[in-house]
PDB file of C-alpha atoms (C1' of nucleotides) in Angstrom:
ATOM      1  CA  UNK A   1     -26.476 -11.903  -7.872  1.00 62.00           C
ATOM      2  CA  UNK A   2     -25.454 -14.791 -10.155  1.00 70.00           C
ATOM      3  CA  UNK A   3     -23.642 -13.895 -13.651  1.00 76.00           C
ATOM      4  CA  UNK A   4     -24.897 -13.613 -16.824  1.00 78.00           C
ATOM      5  CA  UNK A   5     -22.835 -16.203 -19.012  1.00 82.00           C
ATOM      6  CA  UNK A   6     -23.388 -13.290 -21.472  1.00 85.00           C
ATOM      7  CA  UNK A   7     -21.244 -11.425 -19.866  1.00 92.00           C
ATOM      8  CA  UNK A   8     -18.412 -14.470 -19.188  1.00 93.00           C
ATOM      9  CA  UNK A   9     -18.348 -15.279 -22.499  1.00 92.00           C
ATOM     10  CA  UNK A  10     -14.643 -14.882 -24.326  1.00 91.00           C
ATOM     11  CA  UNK A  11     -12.922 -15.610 -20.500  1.00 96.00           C
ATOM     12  CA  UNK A  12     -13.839 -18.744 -20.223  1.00 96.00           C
ATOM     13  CA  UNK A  13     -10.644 -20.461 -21.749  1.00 97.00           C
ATOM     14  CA  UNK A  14      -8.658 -17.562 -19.909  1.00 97.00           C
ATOM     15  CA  UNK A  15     -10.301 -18.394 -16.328  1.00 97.00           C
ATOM     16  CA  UNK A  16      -9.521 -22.178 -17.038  1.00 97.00           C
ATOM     17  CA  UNK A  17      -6.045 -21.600 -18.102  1.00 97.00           C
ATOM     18  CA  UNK A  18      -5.595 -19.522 -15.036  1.00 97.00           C
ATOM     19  CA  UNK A  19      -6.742 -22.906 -13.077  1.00 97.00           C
ATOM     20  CA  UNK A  20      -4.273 -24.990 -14.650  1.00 97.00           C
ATOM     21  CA  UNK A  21      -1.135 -22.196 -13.987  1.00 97.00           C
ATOM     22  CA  UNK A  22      -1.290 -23.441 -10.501  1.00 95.00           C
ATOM     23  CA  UNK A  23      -1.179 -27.190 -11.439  1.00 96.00           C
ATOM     24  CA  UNK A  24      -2.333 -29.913 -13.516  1.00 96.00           C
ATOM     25  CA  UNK A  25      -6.010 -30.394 -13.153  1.00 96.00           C
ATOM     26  CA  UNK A  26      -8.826 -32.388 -14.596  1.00 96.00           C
ATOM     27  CA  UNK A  27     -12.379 -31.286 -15.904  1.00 94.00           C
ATOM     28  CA  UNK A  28     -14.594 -31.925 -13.199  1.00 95.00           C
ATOM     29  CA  UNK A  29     -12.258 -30.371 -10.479  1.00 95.00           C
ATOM     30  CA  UNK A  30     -11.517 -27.285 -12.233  1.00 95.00           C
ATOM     31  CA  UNK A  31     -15.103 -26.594 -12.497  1.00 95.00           C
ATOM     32  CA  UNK A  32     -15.491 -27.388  -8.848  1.00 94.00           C
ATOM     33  CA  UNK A  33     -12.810 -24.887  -7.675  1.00 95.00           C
ATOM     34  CA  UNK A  34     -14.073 -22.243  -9.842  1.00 94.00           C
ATOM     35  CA  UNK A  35     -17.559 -22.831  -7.985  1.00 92.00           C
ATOM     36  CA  UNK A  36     -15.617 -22.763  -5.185  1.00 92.00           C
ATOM     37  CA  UNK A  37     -13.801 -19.345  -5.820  1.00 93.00           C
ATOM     38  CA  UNK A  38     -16.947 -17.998  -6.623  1.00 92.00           C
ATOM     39  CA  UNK A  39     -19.246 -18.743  -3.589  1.00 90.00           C
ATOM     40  CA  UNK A  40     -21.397 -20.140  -6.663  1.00 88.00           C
ATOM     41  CA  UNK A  41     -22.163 -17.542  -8.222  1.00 89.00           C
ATOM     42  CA  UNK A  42     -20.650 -18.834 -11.282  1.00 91.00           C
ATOM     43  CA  UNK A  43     -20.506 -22.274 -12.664  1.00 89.00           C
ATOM     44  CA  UNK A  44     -19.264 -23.063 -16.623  1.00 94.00           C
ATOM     45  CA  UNK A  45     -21.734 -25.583 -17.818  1.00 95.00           C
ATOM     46  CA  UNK A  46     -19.890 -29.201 -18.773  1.00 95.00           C
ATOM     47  CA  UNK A  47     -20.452 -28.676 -22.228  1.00 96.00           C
ATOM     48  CA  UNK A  48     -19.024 -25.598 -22.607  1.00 96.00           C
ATOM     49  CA  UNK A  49     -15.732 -26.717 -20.078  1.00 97.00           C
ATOM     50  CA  UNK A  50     -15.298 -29.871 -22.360  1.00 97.00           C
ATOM     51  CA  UNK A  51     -14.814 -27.417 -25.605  1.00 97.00           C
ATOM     52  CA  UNK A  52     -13.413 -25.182 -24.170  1.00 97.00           C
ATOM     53  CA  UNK A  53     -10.743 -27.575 -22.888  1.00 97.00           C
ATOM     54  CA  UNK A  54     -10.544 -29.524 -26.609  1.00 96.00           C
ATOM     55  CA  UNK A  55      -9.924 -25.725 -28.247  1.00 96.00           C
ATOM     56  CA  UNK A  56      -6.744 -25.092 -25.817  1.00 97.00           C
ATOM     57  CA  UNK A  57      -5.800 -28.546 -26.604  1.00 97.00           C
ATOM     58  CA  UNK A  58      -6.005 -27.560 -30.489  1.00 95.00           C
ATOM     59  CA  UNK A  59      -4.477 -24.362 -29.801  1.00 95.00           C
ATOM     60  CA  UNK A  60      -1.287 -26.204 -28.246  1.00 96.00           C
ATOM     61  CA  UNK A  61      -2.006 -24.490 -24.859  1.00 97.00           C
ATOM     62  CA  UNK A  62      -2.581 -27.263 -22.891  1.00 97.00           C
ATOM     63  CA  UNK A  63      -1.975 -30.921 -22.870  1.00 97.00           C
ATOM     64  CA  UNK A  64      -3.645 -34.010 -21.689  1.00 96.00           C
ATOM     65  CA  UNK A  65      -3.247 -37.498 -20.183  1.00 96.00           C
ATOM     66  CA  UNK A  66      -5.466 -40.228 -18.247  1.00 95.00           C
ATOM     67  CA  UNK A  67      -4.867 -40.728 -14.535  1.00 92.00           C
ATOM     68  CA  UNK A  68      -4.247 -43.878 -13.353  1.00 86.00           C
ATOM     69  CA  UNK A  69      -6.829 -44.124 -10.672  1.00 82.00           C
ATOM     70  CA  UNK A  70      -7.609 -47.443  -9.666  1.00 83.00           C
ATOM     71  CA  UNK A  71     -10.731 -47.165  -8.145  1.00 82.00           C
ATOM     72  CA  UNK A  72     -13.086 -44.478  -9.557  1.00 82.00           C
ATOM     73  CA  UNK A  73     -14.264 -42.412 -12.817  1.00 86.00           C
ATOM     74  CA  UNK A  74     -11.124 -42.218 -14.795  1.00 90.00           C
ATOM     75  CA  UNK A  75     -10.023 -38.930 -15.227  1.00 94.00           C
ATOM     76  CA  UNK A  76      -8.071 -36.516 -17.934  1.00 96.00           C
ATOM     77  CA  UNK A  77      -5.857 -34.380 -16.721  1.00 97.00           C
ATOM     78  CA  UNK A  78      -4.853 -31.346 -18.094  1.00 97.00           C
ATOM     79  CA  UNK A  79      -1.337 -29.785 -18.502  1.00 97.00           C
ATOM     80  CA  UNK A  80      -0.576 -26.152 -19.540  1.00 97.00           C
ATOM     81  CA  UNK A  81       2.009 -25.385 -22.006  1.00 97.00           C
ATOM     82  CA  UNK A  82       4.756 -22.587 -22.413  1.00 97.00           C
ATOM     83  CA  UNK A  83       2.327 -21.958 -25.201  1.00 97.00           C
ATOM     84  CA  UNK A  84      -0.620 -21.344 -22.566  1.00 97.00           C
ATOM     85  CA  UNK A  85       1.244 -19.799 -20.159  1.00 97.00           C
ATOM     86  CA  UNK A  86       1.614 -17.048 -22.533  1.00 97.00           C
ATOM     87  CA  UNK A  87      -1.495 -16.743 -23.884  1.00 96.00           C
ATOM     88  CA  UNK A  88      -2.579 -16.539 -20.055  1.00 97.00           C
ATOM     89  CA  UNK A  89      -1.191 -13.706 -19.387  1.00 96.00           C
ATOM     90  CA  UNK A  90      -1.585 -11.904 -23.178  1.00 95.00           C
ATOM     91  CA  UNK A  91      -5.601 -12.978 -22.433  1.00 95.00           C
ATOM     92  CA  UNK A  92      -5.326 -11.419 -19.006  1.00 96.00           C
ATOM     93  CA  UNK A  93      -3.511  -7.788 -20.485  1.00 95.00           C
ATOM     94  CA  UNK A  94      -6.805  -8.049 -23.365  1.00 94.00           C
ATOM     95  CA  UNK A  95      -9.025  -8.469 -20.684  1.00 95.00           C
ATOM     96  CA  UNK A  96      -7.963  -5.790 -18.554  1.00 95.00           C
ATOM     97  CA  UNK A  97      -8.287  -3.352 -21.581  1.00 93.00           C
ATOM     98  CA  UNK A  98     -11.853  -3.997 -22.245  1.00 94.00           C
ATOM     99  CA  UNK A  99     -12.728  -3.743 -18.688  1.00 95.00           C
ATOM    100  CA  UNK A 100     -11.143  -0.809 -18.658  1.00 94.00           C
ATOM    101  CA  UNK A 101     -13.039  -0.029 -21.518  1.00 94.00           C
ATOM    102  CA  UNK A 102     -16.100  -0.917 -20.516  1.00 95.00           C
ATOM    103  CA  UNK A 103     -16.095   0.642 -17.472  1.00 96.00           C
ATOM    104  CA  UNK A 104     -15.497   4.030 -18.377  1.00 95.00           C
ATOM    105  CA  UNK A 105     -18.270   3.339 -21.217  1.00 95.00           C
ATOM    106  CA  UNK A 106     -20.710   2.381 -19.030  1.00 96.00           C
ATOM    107  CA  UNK A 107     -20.157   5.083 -16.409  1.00 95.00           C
ATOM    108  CA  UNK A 108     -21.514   7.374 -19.378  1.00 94.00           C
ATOM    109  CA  UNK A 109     -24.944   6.865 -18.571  1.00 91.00           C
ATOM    110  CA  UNK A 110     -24.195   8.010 -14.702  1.00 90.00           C
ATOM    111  CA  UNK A 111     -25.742  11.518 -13.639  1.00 73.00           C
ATOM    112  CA  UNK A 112     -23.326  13.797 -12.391  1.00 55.00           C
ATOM    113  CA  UNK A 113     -20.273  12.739 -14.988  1.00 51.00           C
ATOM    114  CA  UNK A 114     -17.844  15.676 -14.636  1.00 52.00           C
ATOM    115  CA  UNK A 115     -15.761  16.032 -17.989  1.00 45.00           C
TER     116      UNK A 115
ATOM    117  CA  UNK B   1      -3.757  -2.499 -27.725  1.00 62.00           C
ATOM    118  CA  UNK B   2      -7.516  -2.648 -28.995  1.00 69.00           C
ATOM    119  CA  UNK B   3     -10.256  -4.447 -27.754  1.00 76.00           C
ATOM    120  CA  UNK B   4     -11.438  -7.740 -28.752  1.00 77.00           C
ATOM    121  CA  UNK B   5     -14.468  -8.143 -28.925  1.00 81.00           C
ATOM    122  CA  UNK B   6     -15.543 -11.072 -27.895  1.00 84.00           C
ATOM    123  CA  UNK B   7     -15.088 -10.032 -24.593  1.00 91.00           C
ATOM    124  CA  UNK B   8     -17.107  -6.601 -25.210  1.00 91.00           C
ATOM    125  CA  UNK B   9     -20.443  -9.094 -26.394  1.00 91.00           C
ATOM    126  CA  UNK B  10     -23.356  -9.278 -24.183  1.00 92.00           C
ATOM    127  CA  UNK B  11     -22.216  -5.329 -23.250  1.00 96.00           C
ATOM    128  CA  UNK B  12     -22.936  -3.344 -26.361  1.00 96.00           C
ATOM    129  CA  UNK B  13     -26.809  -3.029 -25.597  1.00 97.00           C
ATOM    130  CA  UNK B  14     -25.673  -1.631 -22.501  1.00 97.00           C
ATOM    131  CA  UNK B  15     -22.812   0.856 -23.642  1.00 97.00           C
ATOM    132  CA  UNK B  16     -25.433   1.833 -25.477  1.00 97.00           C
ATOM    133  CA  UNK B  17     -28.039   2.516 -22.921  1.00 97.00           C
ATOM    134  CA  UNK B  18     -25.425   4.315 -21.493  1.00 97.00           C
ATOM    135  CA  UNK B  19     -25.106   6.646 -24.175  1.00 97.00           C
ATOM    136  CA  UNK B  20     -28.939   7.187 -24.358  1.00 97.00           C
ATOM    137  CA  UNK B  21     -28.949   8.307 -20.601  1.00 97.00           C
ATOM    138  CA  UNK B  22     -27.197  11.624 -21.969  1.00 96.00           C
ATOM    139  CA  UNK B  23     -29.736  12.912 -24.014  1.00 96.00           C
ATOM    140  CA  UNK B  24     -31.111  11.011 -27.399  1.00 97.00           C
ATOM    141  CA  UNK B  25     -28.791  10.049 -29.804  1.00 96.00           C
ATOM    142  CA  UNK B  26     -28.665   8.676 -33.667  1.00 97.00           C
ATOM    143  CA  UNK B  27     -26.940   5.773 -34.376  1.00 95.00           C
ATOM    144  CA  UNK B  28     -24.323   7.277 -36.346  1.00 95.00           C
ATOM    145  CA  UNK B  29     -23.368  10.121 -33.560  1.00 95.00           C
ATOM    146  CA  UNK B  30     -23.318   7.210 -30.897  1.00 96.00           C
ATOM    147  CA  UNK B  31     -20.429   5.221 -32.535  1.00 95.00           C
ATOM    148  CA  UNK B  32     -18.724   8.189 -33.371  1.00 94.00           C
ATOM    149  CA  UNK B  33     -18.930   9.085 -29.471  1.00 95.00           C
ATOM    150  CA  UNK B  34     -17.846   5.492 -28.136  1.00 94.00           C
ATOM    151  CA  UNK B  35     -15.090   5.773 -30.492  1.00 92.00           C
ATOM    152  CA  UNK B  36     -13.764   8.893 -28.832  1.00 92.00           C
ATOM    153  CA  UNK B  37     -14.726   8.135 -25.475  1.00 92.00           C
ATOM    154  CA  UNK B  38     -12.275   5.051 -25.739  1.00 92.00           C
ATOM    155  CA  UNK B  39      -9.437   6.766 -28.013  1.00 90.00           C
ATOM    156  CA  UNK B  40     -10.092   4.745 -30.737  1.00 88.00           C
ATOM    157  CA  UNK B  41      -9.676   1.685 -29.030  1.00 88.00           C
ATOM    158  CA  UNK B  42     -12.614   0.128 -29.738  1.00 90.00           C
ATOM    159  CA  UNK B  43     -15.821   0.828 -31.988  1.00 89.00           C
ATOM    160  CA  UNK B  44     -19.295  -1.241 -32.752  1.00 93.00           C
ATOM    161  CA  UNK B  45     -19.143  -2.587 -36.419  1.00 95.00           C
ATOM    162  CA  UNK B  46     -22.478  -0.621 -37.922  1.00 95.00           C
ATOM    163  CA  UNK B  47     -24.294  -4.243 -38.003  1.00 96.00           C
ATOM    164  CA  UNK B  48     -23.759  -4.889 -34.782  1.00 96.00           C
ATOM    165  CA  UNK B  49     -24.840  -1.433 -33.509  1.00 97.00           C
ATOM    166  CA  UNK B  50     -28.343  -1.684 -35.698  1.00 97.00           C
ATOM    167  CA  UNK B  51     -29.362  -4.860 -34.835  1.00 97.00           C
ATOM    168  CA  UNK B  52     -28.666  -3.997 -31.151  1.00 97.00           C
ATOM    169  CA  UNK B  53     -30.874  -0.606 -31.607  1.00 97.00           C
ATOM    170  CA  UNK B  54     -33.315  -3.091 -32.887  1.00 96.00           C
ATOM    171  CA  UNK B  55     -33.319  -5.601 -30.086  1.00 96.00           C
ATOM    172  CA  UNK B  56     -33.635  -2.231 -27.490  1.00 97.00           C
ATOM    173  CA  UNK B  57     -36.784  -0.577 -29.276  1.00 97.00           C
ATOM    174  CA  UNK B  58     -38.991  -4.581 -29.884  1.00 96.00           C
ATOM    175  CA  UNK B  59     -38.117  -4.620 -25.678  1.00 96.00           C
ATOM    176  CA  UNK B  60     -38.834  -1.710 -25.447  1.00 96.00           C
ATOM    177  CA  UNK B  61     -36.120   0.112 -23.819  1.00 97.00           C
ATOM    178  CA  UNK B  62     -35.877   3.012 -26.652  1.00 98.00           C
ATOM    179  CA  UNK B  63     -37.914   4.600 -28.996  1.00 97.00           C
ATOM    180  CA  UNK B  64     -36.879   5.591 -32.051  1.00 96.00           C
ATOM    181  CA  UNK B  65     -37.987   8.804 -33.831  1.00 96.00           C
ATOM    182  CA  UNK B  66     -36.743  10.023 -37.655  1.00 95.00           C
ATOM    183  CA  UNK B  67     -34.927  14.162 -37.620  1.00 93.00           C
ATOM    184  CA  UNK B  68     -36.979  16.960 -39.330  1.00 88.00           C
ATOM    185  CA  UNK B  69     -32.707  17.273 -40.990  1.00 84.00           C
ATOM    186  CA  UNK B  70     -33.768  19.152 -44.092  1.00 85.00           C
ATOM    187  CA  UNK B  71     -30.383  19.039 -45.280  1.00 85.00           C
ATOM    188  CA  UNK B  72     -27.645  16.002 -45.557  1.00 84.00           C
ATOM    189  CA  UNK B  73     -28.810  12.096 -44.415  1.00 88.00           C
ATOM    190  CA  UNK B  74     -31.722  11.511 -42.394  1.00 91.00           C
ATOM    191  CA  UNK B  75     -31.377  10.641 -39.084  1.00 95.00           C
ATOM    192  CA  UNK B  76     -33.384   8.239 -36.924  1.00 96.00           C
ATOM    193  CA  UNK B  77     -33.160   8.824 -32.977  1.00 97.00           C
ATOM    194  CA  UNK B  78     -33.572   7.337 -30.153  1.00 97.00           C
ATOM    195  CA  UNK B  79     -34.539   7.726 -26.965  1.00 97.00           C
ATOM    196  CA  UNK B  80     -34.531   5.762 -23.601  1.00 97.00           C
ATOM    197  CA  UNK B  81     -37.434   5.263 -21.861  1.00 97.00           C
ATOM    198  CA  UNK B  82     -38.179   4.428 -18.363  1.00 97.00           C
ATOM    199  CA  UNK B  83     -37.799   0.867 -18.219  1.00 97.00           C
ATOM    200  CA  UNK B  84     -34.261   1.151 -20.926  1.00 97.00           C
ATOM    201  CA  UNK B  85     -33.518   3.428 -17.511  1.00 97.00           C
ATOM    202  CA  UNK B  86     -33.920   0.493 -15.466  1.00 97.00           C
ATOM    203  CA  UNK B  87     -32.431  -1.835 -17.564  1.00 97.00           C
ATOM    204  CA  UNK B  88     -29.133  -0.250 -17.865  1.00 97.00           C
ATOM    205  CA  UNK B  89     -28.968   0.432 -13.730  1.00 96.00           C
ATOM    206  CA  UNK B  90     -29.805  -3.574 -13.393  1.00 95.00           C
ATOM    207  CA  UNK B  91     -27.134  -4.714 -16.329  1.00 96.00           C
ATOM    208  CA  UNK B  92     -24.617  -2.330 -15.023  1.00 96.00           C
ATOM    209  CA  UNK B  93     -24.765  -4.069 -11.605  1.00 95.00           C
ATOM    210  CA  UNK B  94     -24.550  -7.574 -13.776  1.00 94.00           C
ATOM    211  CA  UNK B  95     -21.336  -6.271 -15.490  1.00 96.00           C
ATOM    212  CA  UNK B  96     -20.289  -4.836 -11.823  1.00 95.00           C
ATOM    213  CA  UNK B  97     -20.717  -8.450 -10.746  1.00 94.00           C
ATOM    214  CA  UNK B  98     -19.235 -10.511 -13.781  1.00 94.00           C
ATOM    215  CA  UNK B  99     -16.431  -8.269 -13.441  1.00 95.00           C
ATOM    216  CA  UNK B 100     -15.268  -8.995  -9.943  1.00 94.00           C
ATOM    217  CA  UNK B 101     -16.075 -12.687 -10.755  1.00 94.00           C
ATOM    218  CA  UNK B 102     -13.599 -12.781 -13.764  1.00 95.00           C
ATOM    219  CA  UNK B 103     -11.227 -10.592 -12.072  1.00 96.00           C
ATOM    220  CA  UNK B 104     -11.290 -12.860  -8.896  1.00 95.00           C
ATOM    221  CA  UNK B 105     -10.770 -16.183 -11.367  1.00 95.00           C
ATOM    222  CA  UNK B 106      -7.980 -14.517 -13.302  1.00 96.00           C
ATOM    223  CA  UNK B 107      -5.820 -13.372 -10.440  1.00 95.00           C
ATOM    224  CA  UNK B 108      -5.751 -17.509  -9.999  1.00 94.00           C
ATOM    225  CA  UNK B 109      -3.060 -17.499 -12.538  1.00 90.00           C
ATOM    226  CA  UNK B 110      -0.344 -14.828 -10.873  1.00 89.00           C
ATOM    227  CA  UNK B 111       2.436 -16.441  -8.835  1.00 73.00           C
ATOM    228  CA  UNK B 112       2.255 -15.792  -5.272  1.00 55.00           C
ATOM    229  CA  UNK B 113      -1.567 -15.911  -4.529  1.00 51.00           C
ATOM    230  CA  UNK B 114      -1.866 -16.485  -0.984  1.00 52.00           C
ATOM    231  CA  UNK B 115      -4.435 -18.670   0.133  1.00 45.00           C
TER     232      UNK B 115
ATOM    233  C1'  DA C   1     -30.135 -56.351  -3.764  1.00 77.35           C
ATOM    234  C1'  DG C   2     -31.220 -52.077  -5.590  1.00 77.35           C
ATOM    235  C1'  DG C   3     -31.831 -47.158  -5.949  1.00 77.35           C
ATOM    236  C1'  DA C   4     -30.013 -42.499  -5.391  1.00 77.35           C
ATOM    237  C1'  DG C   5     -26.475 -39.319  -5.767  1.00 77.35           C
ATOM    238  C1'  DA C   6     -21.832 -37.971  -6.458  1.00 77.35           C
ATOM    239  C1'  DT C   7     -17.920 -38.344  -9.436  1.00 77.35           C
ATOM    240  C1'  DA C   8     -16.193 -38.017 -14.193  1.00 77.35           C
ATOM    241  C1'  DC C   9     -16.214 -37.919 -18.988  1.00 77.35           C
ATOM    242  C1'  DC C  10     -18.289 -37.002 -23.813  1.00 77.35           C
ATOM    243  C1'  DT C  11     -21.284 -35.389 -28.074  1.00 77.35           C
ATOM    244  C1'  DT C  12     -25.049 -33.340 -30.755  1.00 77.35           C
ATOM    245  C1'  DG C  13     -27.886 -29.763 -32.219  1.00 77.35           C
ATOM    246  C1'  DA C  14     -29.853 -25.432 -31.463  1.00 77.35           C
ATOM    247  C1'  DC C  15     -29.433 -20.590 -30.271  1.00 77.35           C
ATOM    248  C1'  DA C  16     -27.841 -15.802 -30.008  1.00 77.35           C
ATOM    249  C1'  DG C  17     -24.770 -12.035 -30.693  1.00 77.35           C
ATOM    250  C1'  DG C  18     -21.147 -10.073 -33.593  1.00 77.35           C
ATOM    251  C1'  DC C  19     -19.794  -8.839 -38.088  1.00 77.35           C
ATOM    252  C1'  DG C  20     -18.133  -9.008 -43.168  1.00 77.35           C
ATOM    253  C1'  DA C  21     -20.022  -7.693 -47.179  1.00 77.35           C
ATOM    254  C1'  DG C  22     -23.229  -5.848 -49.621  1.00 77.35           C
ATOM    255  C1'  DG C  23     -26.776  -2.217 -50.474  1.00 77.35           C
ATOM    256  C1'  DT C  24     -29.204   2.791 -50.525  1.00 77.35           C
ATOM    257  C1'  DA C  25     -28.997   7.965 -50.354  1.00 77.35           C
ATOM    258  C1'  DT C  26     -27.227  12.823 -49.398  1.00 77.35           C
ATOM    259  C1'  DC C  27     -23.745  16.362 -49.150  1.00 77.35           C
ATOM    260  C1'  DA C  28     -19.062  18.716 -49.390  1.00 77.35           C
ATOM    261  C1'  DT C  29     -14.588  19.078 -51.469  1.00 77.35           C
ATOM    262  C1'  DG C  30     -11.111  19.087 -54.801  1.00 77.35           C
TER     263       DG C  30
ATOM    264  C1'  DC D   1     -17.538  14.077 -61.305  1.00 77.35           C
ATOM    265  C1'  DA D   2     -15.056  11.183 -58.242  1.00 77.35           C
ATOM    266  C1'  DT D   3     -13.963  10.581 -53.519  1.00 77.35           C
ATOM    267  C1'  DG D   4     -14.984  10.523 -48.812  1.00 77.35           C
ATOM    268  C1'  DA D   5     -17.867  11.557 -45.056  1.00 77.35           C
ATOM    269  C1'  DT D   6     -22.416  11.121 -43.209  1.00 77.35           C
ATOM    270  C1'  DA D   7     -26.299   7.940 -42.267  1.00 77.35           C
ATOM    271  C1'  DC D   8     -29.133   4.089 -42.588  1.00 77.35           C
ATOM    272  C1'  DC D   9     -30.249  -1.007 -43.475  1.00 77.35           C
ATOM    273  C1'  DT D  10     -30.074  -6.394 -44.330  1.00 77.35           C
ATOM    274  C1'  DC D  11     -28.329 -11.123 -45.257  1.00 77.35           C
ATOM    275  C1'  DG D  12     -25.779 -14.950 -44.054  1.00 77.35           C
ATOM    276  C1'  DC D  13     -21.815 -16.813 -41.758  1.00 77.35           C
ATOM    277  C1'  DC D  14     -19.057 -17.705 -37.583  1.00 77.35           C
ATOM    278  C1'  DT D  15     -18.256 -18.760 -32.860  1.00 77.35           C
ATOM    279  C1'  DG D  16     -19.049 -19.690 -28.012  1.00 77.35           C
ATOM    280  C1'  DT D  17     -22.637 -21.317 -24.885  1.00 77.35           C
ATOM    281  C1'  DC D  18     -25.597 -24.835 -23.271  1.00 77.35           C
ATOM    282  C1'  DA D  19     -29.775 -28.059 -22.822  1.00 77.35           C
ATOM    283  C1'  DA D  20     -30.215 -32.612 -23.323  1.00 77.35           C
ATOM    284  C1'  DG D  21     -28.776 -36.782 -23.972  1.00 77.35           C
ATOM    285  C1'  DG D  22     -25.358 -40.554 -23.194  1.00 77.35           C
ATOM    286  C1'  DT D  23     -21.541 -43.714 -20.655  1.00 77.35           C
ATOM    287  C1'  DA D  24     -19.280 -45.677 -16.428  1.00 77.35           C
ATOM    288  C1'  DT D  25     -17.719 -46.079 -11.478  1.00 77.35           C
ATOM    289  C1'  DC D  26     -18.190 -45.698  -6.588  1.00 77.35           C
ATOM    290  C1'  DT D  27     -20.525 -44.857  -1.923  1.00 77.35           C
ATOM    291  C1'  DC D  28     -24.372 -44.764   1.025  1.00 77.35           C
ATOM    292  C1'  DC D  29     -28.859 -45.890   2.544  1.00 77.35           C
ATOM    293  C1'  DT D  30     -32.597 -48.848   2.913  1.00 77.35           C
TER     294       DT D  30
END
DNA sequence: AGGAGATACCTTGACAGGCGAGGTATCATG
DNA sequence: CATGATACCTCGCCTGTCAAGGTATCTCCT
């Protein structure tokens, strides 16, 4: 089963931040290892990885810089801040709470729900 | 911490559901019950619950009813019907799914992830 | 030589869900 | 008779997603 982008939606800066805590990374390979991760099940579209990436950039979570490839598309890399770092993990704590959340909300409409 | 809720969109039609799978329910009494269920930590904002009981009665997941209440506000309820039933079994699995995708692309952030 | 496909970036405009702010009406309590 | 709870509804804005379009480079096949 693929996923809903419904259902990704408010992560996706999170999940792309999480990318760039191992390492500096450009736009095309991030999306690439996140197809990757995911046995394809889940790819962001380039649109929404491009604003995503220009919001964190606003937001002073990440920086960015061209490569110098000589041979090739050019490519910007991407650079997290101390900034992003914590925002990482305060987006991962939020996350966890309304999964949490959610779960326990959804389980409601299970037969069998024991008080 | 509360909830934010742009990570709870795409869900509330099915928290909903959920609640509907109990018994039938006014839109009033179903806020009031998410709002316990989670301890306060998270409730749908009354425009945001309508328009979602909306959307589930034009596809025809609910039907919606108005109380006999001869005393106090009127009441309109709702009820699922067979194919709200199978709508919340097949989004659960979606959110079952998105779920283990996010929480797969999140732990990509922790130090220490072995390959 | 030339076309296809991968790599790599970007922007615009539309869409959909969430919600602030406003409204209506009834009832109980102080 | 004012306040707060109950109970419903709508309008218009905001924000994140994404289809569709664009640019440019390189490799591979024919």
């Amino acid at each position: 089963m693929s996923v809903a982008s419904e259902l990704i939606r408010g992560n996706t800066e999170t999940i792309i931040l999480a990318q760039l805590m191992k390492g500096d990374g450009y736009g095309y390979m991030v999306n690439k290892a996140i197809l990757n991760l995911t046995g394809g099940k889940f790819e962001l579209k380039e649109a929404t990885l491009y604003t995503a990436f220009r919001r964190l950039e606003d937001a002073g979570c990440i920086v960015s810089y061209w490569g110098d490839e000589t041979t090739g598309a050019r490519r910007r890399y991407y650079s997290i801040t101390d900034l992003g770092r914590a925002s990482y993990r305060l987006r991962k704590k939020e996350w966890e709470t309304a999964e949490a959340v959610i779960d326990k909300l959804l389980a409601e409409g299970e037969e069998g729900v024991s008080k």
